[in-house]
Coordinates of C-alpha atoms in Angstrom, one line a residue:
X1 CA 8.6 -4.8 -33.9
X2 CA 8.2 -7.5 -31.9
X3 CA 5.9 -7.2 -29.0
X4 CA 3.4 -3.9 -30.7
X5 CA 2.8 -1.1 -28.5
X6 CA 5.9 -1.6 -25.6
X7 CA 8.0 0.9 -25.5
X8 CA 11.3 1.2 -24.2
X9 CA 11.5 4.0 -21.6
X10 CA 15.3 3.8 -20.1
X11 CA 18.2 1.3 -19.2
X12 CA 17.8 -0.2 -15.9
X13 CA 21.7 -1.9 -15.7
X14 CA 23.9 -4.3 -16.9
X15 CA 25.2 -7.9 -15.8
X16 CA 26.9 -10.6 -17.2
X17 CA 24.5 -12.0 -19.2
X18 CA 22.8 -9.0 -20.8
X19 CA 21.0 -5.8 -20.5
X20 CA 18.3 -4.7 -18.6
X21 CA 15.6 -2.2 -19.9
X22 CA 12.3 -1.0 -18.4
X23 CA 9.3 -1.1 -21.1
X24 CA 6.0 1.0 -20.7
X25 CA 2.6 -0.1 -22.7
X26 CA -0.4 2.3 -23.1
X27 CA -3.8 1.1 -24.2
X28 CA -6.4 2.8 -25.8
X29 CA -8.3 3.6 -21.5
X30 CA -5.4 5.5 -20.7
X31 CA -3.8 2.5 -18.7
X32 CA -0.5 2.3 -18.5
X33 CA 1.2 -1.4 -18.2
X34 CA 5.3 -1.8 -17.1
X35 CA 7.0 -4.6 -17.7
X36 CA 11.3 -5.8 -17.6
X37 CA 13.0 -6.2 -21.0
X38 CA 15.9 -8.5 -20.9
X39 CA 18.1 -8.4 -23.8
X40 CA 21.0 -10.9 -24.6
X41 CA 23.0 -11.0 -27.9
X42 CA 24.8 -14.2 -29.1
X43 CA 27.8 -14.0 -29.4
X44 CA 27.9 -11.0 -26.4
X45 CA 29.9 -8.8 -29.3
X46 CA 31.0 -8.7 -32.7
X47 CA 34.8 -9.0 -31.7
X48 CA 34.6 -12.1 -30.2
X49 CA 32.8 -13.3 -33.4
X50 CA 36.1 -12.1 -35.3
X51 CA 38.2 -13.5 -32.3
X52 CA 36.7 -16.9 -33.7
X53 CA 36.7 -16.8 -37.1
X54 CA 40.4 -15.7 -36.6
X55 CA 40.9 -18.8 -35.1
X56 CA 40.2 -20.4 -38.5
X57 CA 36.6 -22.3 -37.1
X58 CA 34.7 -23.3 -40.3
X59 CA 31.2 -20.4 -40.4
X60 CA 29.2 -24.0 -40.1
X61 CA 30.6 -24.5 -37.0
X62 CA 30.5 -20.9 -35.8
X63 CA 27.3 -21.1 -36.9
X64 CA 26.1 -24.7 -34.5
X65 CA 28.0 -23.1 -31.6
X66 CA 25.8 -19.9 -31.2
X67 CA 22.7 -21.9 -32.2
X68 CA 23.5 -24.3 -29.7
X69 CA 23.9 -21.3 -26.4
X70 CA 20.7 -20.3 -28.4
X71 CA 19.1 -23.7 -27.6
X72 CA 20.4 -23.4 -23.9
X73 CA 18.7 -19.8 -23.2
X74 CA 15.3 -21.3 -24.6
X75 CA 15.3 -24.1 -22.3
X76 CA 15.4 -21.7 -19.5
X77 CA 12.2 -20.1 -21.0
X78 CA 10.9 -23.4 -20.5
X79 CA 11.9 -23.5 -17.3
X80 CA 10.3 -20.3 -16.5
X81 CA 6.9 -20.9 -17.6
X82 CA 6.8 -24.0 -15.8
X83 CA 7.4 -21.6 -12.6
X84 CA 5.1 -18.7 -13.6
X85 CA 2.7 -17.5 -11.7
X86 CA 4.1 -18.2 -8.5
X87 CA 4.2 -15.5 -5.9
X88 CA 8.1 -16.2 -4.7
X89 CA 9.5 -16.7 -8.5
X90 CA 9.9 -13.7 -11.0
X91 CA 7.1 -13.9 -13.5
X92 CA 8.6 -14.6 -16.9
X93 CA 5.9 -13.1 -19.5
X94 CA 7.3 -13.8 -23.3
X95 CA 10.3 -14.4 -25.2
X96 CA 11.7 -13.9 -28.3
X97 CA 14.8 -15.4 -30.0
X98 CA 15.8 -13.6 -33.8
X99 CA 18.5 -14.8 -35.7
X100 CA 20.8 -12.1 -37.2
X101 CA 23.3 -12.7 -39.7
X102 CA 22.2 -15.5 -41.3
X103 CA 21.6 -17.7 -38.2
X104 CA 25.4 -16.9 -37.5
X105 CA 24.3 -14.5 -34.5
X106 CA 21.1 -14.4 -32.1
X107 CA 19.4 -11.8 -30.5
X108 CA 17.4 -12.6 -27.3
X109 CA 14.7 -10.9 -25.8
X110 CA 12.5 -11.7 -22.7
X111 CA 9.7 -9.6 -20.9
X112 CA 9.4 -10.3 -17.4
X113 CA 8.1 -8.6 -14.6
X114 CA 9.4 -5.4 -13.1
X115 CA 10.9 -5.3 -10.0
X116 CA 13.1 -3.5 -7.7
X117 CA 16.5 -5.1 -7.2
X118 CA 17.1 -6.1 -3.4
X119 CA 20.8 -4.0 -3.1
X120 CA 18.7 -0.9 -4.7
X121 CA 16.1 -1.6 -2.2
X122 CA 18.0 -1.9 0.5
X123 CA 19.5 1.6 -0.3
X124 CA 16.5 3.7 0.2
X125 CA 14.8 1.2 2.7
X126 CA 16.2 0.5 6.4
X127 CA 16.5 -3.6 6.2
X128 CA 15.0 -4.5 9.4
X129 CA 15.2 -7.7 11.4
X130 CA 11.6 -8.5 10.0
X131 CA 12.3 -7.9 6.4
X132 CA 15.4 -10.1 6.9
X133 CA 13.0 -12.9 8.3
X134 CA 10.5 -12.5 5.2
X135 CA 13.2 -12.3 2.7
X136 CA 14.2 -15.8 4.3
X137 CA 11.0 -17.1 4.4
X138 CA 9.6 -16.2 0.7
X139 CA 13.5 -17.4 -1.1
X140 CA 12.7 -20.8 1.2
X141 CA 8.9 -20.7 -0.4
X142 CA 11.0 -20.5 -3.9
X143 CA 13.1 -23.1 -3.7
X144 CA 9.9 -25.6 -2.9
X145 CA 8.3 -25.0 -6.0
X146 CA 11.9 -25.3 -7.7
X147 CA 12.5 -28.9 -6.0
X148 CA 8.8 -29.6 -7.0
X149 CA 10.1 -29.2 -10.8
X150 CA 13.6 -30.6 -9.7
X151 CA 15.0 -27.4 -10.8
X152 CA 18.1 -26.4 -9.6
X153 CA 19.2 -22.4 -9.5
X154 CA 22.7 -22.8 -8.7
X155 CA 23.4 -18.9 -8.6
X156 CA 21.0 -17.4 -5.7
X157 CA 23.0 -14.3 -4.7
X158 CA 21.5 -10.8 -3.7
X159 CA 21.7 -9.6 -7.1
X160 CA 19.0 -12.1 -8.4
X161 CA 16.8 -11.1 -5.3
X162 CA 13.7 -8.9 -6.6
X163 CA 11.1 -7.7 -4.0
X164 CA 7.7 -6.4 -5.3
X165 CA 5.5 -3.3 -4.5
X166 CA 3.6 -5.5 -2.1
X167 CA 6.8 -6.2 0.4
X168 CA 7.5 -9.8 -1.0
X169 CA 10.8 -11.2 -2.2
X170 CA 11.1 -13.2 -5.3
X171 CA 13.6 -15.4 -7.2
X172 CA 15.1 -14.4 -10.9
X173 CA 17.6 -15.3 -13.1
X174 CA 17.1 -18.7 -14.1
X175 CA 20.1 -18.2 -16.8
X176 CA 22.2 -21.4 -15.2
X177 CA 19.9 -23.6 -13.6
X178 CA 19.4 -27.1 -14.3
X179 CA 17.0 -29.6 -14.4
X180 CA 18.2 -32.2 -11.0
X181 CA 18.5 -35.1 -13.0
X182 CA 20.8 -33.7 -15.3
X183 CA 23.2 -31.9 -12.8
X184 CA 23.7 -34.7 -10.5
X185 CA 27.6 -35.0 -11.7
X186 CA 29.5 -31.2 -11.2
X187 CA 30.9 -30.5 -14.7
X188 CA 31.6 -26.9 -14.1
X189 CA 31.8 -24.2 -11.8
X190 CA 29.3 -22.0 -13.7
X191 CA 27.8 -19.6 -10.8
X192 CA 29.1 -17.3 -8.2
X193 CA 32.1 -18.3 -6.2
X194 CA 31.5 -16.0 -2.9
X195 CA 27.9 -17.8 -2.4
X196 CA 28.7 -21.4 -4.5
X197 CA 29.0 -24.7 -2.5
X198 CA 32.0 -26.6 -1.8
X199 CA 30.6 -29.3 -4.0
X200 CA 30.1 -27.2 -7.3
X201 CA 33.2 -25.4 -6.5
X202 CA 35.4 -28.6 -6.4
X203 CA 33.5 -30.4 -9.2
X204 CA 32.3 -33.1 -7.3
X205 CA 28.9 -34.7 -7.1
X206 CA 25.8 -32.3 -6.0
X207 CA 22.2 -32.4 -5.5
X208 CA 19.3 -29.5 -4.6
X209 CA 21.2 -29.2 -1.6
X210 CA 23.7 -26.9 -3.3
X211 CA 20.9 -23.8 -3.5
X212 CA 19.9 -24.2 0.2
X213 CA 23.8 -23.8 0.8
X214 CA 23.7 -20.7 -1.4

């Protein structure tokens, strides 16, 4: 309904933040075109919605506090389509944010490229010395264009590692990152302990540094 002709072919996985589908499009040549549907509901299920309103929050404010995670996961879009098109970032390709229950609920969709996961890769491929080296190399090439935007990831881990058809690695999973001039004084720990800095992990002050740490 929202993006005519995908179809969704099967689920790729599950994290956090979402769910992960694999989307085919035909056209009328006979070409076929895959793409990476992401799909992220606000709130992430209907008992913690209850879990709220049991808590005796007025629906008005219910209502702002989704709108306003809402407003967070569209900035990132923003972020990604300043980033697009480069050849170390995973291309985001359109979004789509529908309100459900009158605004009181959101459902989030994003098409992005598809890629194969760096743990699945590493699976079915030997990980050689040289790979390592490239996968070093192209994540160093991502974070250059990042510090060009002053964007700062703040989660690089293997499991937001992607590496394309071609043998190059890419970036993804924008979901936390920050713009540098707004992130200059830690307020949270939001990220992933076992590859965080001290400095995000203690709450103290931190700069682009932070991902090269990661």
């Amino acid at each position: 309904r929202i993006w005519a002709g995908w179809k969704i072919t099967h689920f790729i996985g599950e994290g956090s933040f979402g769910k992960v589908y694999k989307m085919i499009r035909k056209d009328r040549f006979g070409h076929s075109y895959e793409a990476a549907l992401k799909v992220i509901d606000i709130p992430q299920s209907q008992a913690e919605l209850r879990s709220i309103r049991y808590d005796g929050i007025e629906e008005k404010s219910i209502g702002e506090y989704f709108y306003a995670i809402a407003k967070d996961i569209a900035e990132e879009f923003a972020l990604m389509s300043k980033l697009k098109g480069n050849s170390n970032i995973v291309s985001y390709e359109d979004h789509a944010i529908v309100p459900q229950e009158k605004k009181m609920a959101w459902k989030i969709y994003i098409r992005m490229e598809l890629l194969t996961p760096l743990f699945e890769y590493i699976e079915e491929e030997k990980f050689t010395i040289t790979k390592v080296l490239q996968l070093g190399i192209d994540l160093c090439k991502a974070l250059e264009i990042c510090q060009q935007y002053n964007i700062i990831h703040r989660d690089i881990k293997p499991e937001n590692i992607f590496r394309t058809g071609f043998g190059n690695y890419k970036l993804g999973d924008f979901g936390i990152a920050r713009m540098n001039d707004k992130a200059v004084t830690g307020i949270n720990r939001r990220g992933t302990y076992e590859y965080m800095a001290p400095e995000v992990f203690n709450c103290e002050t931190w700069d682009k540094r932070v991902d090269i740490y990661s």
